[in-house]
Amino acid sequence: MKLKRLWTSKPLKASYDAIMIGGGIHGLATAYFLAKDHGINNVAVIERRFVGYGGSSRNTAIVRANQRSQSNVKFYDEGLRLWPKLIDDLDFNMMFHNCGNLNTAHSESALSASRLSVSTAQFCGVQSELLDRKQCKELIPALNMSWDITHPVFGGMYHPPGGVLRHDGVTWGLARGADKHGVHIHQLTEVLKINTSQGKVTGVVTNRGEITSPKVMICAGGYGNSIAYKLGIRLPVHPLTIQAMVTQPLKPLLNHVISSGAYHVYANQTLKGEIATGAHMDPWPNYTTNTTAHYFRHQAEALTELLPCFKGVKFMRHWAGLADMSPDMAPIMEGNYPIEGLYLDVGWGYFGFKSGPITGKYMAEYVAKAKRPEILEAFSLKRFENFRPTGETAGAYIYGPWN
Amino acid sequence: MSYIITCPICGKRDLYEFRFGNEDRGPAPKQERLTQEKYVQQVIMHAAVVGPQKEWWCHSSGCGTWFTTFRDTTTGRETDENGTVK
């Protein structure tokens, strides 16, 4: 059998209509939609390492639309509904498994917070419901219902349309789709400098030479700050290392994604049977992507207290990636500000995977028409200096590495 | 792998005893003619330097002292201002 490459290697041209810095889900999706929906296929995706090597393959592949504020819920809901269509369009099996998400509440106040989120979701027409303790146990029989644990279960928020995908499949599918439409994917190509002239972007300097382009988008996930700062632009984003791990494969016992804010754990059983679990972020900004024994131990303790049947199960792999946390836990999608021709797609925190294709769709529209799509109104960079955060967190600008 | 930084009072301690207090951006802007943009630049906008960065830290689980030091964001190691590991 002759193996066929998913995408081809093309020569680096001296000029493109648009350049995506970052060959992850966001960059590939934007390039794909630019070519497919807007007829702009003279596009380059520039990747410092390999396609999907960063956050795109280091996440836990969970998708959901049960955020707190309406602007977020509407955006992620559209993203959630895009997956089946994208899988058809790309003709690539991304193993979408919409098994539903249960977010457990471990106090009366957490239950009240869940009640607010459920109301927001239902108001926006998104399926989400409040469960009591007993219903949580029915949904996930392995759940520890004892009152004599650190954080007893009080109830939960169940969001049936959520689920998991195969994140490598998403990257490969998008890369193949973009390539088919004529997009150039350049791996091992690092952007050293973004050129500007008279307040306009004119191109980039890479380790393989200079490229001119009137439009440059920064979609490098956790590395967004470091690229924007090459232009002297500071972003309200902390790059934080976030860790995850998988256990040995087990027989099916966890049929939903479960997440717990109090235990700081989320877990789901992959189609291979492994329990993929994670959540810890380093409480200080860094680009290390180091895993730590400190967290390995914490994760084992928290997971086995919430789901005691995992005691004695072995972890197989442990890895880390970068999350670009913004102070209001909502993304920043900005165009032509502060420099004309510069597009920012940063601050995703741990929402980068679930939002990939839908962001690509709307950022492609933004780049093609140079006009902000209405659904992205809430996510401007200017909201911070105007003191209009999205309302995803209770207070303004509280979210930092320290909490 | 553990991270260690030097508290001016207590000496070398585990980084988990400390609270990160943001990168050092110099003195706060003057109150007169302070614009929202300037304020936000000072409070929440980060350079997030790749490499040694001057930062504020508080020994919150120890003596409570606030101090500045350099830390290489690509390795997590405390350094001096030239990037030499302490």
PDB file of N, CA and C in Angstrom, chain A residues 281-325:
ATOM      1  N   MET A 281      -2.398  24.379  36.571  1.00  0.00           N
ATOM      2  CA  MET A 281      -1.553  25.364  35.905  1.00  0.00           C
ATOM      3  C   MET A 281      -0.490  25.812  36.880  1.00  0.00           C
ATOM      4  N   ASP A 282       0.701  26.057  36.348  1.00  0.00           N
ATOM      5  CA  ASP A 282       1.741  26.614  37.204  1.00  0.00           C
ATOM      6  C   ASP A 282       1.278  27.978  37.707  1.00  0.00           C
ATOM      7  N   PRO A 283       1.503  28.290  38.989  1.00  0.00           N
ATOM      8  CA  PRO A 283       1.052  29.592  39.503  1.00  0.00           C
ATOM      9  C   PRO A 283       2.008  30.744  39.165  1.00  0.00           C
ATOM     10  N   TRP A 284       2.827  30.590  38.143  1.00  0.00           N
ATOM     11  CA  TRP A 284       3.678  31.693  37.669  1.00  0.00           C
ATOM     12  C   TRP A 284       3.864  31.513  36.168  1.00  0.00           C
ATOM     13  N   PRO A 285       3.972  32.613  35.419  1.00  0.00           N
ATOM     14  CA  PRO A 285       4.084  32.491  33.971  1.00  0.00           C
ATOM     15  C   PRO A 285       5.408  31.851  33.560  1.00  0.00           C
ATOM     16  N   ASN A 286       5.393  31.011  32.569  1.00  0.00           N
ATOM     17  CA  ASN A 286       6.635  30.429  32.053  1.00  0.00           C
ATOM     18  C   ASN A 286       6.366  29.752  30.725  1.00  0.00           C
ATOM     19  N   TYR A 287       7.440  29.501  30.001  1.00  0.00           N
ATOM     20  CA  TYR A 287       7.353  28.819  28.704  1.00  0.00           C
ATOM     21  C   TYR A 287       7.997  27.429  28.784  1.00  0.00           C
ATOM     22  N   THR A 288       8.140  26.884  29.999  1.00  0.00           N
ATOM     23  CA  THR A 288       8.936  25.664  30.142  1.00  0.00           C
ATOM     24  C   THR A 288       8.256  24.414  29.582  1.00  0.00           C
ATOM     25  N   THR A 289       6.937  24.329  29.696  1.00  0.00           N
ATOM     26  CA  THR A 289       6.165  23.104  29.440  1.00  0.00           C
ATOM     27  C   THR A 289       6.762  21.903  30.188  1.00  0.00           C
ATOM     28  N   ASN A 290       7.238  22.173  31.403  1.00  0.00           N
ATOM     29  CA  ASN A 290       7.738  21.083  32.257  1.00  0.00           C
ATOM     30  C   ASN A 290       6.591  20.424  33.008  1.00  0.00           C
ATOM     31  N   THR A 291       6.704  19.131  33.209  1.00  0.00           N
ATOM     32  CA  THR A 291       5.771  18.449  34.104  1.00  0.00           C
ATOM     33  C   THR A 291       6.417  18.417  35.491  1.00  0.00           C
ATOM     34  N   THR A 292       5.584  18.362  36.529  1.00  0.00           N
ATOM     35  CA  THR A 292       6.154  18.405  37.880  1.00  0.00           C
ATOM     36  C   THR A 292       5.624  17.267  38.749  1.00  0.00           C
ATOM     37  N   ALA A 293       6.478  16.782  39.629  1.00  0.00           N
ATOM     38  CA  ALA A 293       6.089  15.757  40.596  1.00  0.00           C
ATOM     39  C   ALA A 293       5.028  16.317  41.549  1.00  0.00           C
ATOM     40  N   HIS A 294       5.142  17.615  41.843  1.00  0.00           N
ATOM     41  CA  HIS A 294       4.195  18.319  42.703  1.00  0.00           C
ATOM     42  C   HIS A 294       2.763  18.094  42.220  1.00  0.00           C
ATOM     43  N   TYR A 295       2.575  18.261  40.909  1.00  0.00           N
ATOM     44  CA  TYR A 295       1.231  18.122  40.366  1.00  0.00           C
ATOM     45  C   TYR A 295       0.833  16.665  40.162  1.00  0.00           C
ATOM     46  N   PHE A 296       1.769  15.828  39.798  1.00  0.00           N
ATOM     47  CA  PHE A 296       1.513  14.413  39.577  1.00  0.00           C
ATOM     48  C   PHE A 296       0.849  13.815  40.820  1.00  0.00           C
ATOM     49  N   ARG A 297       1.404  14.168  41.964  1.00  0.00           N
ATOM     50  CA  ARG A 297       0.887  13.669  43.235  1.00  0.00           C
ATOM     51  C   ARG A 297      -0.500  14.264  43.521  1.00  0.00           C
ATOM     52  N   HIS A 298      -0.614  15.583  43.304  1.00  0.00           N
ATOM     53  CA  HIS A 298      -1.889  16.245  43.550  1.00  0.00           C
ATOM     54  C   HIS A 298      -2.996  15.621  42.705  1.00  0.00           C
ATOM     55  N   GLN A 299      -2.696  15.358  41.426  1.00  0.00           N
ATOM     56  CA  GLN A 299      -3.701  14.824  40.514  1.00  0.00           C
ATOM     57  C   GLN A 299      -4.151  13.438  40.962  1.00  0.00           C
ATOM     58  N   ALA A 300      -3.202  12.618  41.374  1.00  0.00           N
ATOM     59  CA  ALA A 300      -3.542  11.267  41.828  1.00  0.00           C
ATOM     60  C   ALA A 300      -4.442  11.337  43.066  1.00  0.00           C
ATOM     61  N   GLU A 301      -4.095  12.232  43.993  1.00  0.00           N
ATOM     62  CA  GLU A 301      -4.890  12.358  45.226  1.00  0.00           C
ATOM     63  C   GLU A 301      -6.309  12.840  44.932  1.00  0.00           C
ATOM     64  N   ALA A 302      -6.405  13.893  44.113  1.00  0.00           N
ATOM     65  CA  ALA A 302      -7.715  14.486  43.825  1.00  0.00           C
ATOM     66  C   ALA A 302      -8.589  13.516  43.035  1.00  0.00           C
ATOM     67  N   LEU A 303      -8.004  12.888  42.025  1.00  0.00           N
ATOM     68  CA  LEU A 303      -8.771  11.982  41.158  1.00  0.00           C
ATOM     69  C   LEU A 303      -9.297  10.782  41.937  1.00  0.00           C
ATOM     70  N   THR A 304      -8.478  10.229  42.817  1.00  0.00           N
ATOM     71  CA  THR A 304      -8.920   9.026  43.542  1.00  0.00           C
ATOM     72  C   THR A 304      -9.859   9.371  44.692  1.00  0.00           C
ATOM     73  N   GLU A 305      -9.871  10.638  45.089  1.00  0.00           N
ATOM     74  CA  GLU A 305     -10.859  11.009  46.111  1.00  0.00           C
ATOM     75  C   GLU A 305     -12.221  11.209  45.452  1.00  0.00           C
ATOM     76  N   LEU A 306     -12.230  11.785  44.261  1.00  0.00           N
ATOM     77  CA  LEU A 306     -13.484  12.019  43.537  1.00  0.00           C
ATOM     78  C   LEU A 306     -14.026  10.709  42.953  1.00  0.00           C
ATOM     79  N   LEU A 307     -13.126   9.886  42.402  1.00  0.00           N
ATOM     80  CA  LEU A 307     -13.509   8.623  41.756  1.00  0.00           C
ATOM     81  C   LEU A 307     -12.633   7.515  42.352  1.00  0.00           C
ATOM     82  N   PRO A 308     -13.016   6.973  43.524  1.00  0.00           N
ATOM     83  CA  PRO A 308     -12.126   6.070  44.279  1.00  0.00           C
ATOM     84  C   PRO A 308     -11.756   4.792  43.549  1.00  0.00           C
ATOM     85  N   CYS A 309     -12.539   4.391  42.534  1.00  0.00           N
ATOM     86  CA  CYS A 309     -12.217   3.142  41.827  1.00  0.00           C
ATOM     87  C   CYS A 309     -10.908   3.240  41.056  1.00  0.00           C
ATOM     88  N   PHE A 310     -10.349   4.446  40.917  1.00  0.00           N
ATOM     89  CA  PHE A 310      -9.077   4.597  40.192  1.00  0.00           C
ATOM     90  C   PHE A 310      -7.858   4.358  41.079  1.00  0.00           C
ATOM     91  N   LYS A 311      -8.083   4.057  42.345  1.00  0.00           N
ATOM     92  CA  LYS A 311      -6.942   3.772  43.233  1.00  0.00           C
ATOM     93  C   LYS A 311      -6.159   2.580  42.702  1.00  0.00           C
ATOM     94  N   GLY A 312      -4.863   2.699  42.588  1.00  0.00           N
ATOM     95  CA  GLY A 312      -4.019   1.595  42.122  1.00  0.00           C
ATOM     96  C   GLY A 312      -3.825   1.573  40.616  1.00  0.00           C
ATOM     97  N   VAL A 313      -4.613   2.381  39.895  1.00  0.00           N
ATOM     98  CA  VAL A 313      -4.437   2.453  38.434  1.00  0.00           C
ATOM     99  C   VAL A 313      -3.154   3.242  38.151  1.00  0.00           C
ATOM    100  N   LYS A 314      -2.442   2.854  37.109  1.00  0.00           N
ATOM    101  CA  LYS A 314      -1.153   3.501  36.830  1.00  0.00           C
ATOM    102  C   LYS A 314      -1.276   4.581  35.759  1.00  0.00           C
ATOM    103  N   PHE A 315      -0.559   5.654  35.962  1.00  0.00           N
ATOM    104  CA  PHE A 315      -0.448   6.663  34.913  1.00  0.00           C
ATOM    105  C   PHE A 315       0.586   6.177  33.906  1.00  0.00           C
ATOM    106  N   MET A 316       0.290   6.389  32.621  1.00  0.00           N
ATOM    107  CA  MET A 316       1.217   5.962  31.578  1.00  0.00           C
ATOM    108  C   MET A 316       2.059   7.110  31.044  1.00  0.00           C
ATOM    109  N   ARG A 317       1.387   8.231  30.779  1.00  0.00           N
ATOM    110  CA  ARG A 317       2.097   9.375  30.207  1.00  0.00           C
ATOM    111  C   ARG A 317       1.670  10.648  30.910  1.00  0.00           C
ATOM    112  N   HIS A 318       2.554  11.626  30.905  1.00  0.00           N
ATOM    113  CA  HIS A 318       2.323  12.891  31.603  1.00  0.00           C
ATOM    114  C   HIS A 318       2.964  13.949  30.724  1.00  0.00           C
ATOM    115  N   TRP A 319       2.236  14.983  30.381  1.00  0.00           N
ATOM    116  CA  TRP A 319       2.801  15.989  29.473  1.00  0.00           C
ATOM    117  C   TRP A 319       2.289  17.368  29.874  1.00  0.00           C
ATOM    118  N   ALA A 320       2.810  18.389  29.235  1.00  0.00           N
ATOM    119  CA  ALA A 320       2.377  19.751  29.540  1.00  0.00           C
ATOM    120  C   ALA A 320       2.398  20.600  28.284  1.00  0.00           C
ATOM    121  N   GLY A 321       1.587  21.627  28.300  1.00  0.00           N
ATOM    122  CA  GLY A 321       1.548  22.585  27.191  1.00  0.00           C
ATOM    123  C   GLY A 321       1.340  23.972  27.761  1.00  0.00           C
ATOM    124  N   LEU A 322       1.175  24.947  26.886  1.00  0.00           N
ATOM    125  CA  LEU A 322       0.993  26.315  27.367  1.00  0.00           C
ATOM    126  C   LEU A 322      -0.457  26.746  27.225  1.00  0.00           C
ATOM    127  N   ALA A 323      -0.932  27.468  28.232  1.00  0.00           N
ATOM    128  CA  ALA A 323      -2.252  28.084  28.154  1.00  0.00           C
ATOM    129  C   ALA A 323      -2.042  29.592  28.274  1.00  0.00           C
ATOM    130  N   ASP A 324      -2.662  30.351  27.395  1.00  0.00           N
ATOM    131  CA  ASP A 324      -2.501  31.810  27.413  1.00  0.00           C
ATOM    132  C   ASP A 324      -3.703  32.427  28.128  1.00  0.00           C
ATOM    133  N   MET A 325      -3.552  32.629  29.436  1.00  0.00           N
ATOM    134  CA  MET A 325      -4.688  33.064  30.254  1.00  0.00           C
ATOM    135  C   MET A 325      -4.890  34.576  30.183  1.00  0.00           C
TER     136      MET A 325
END
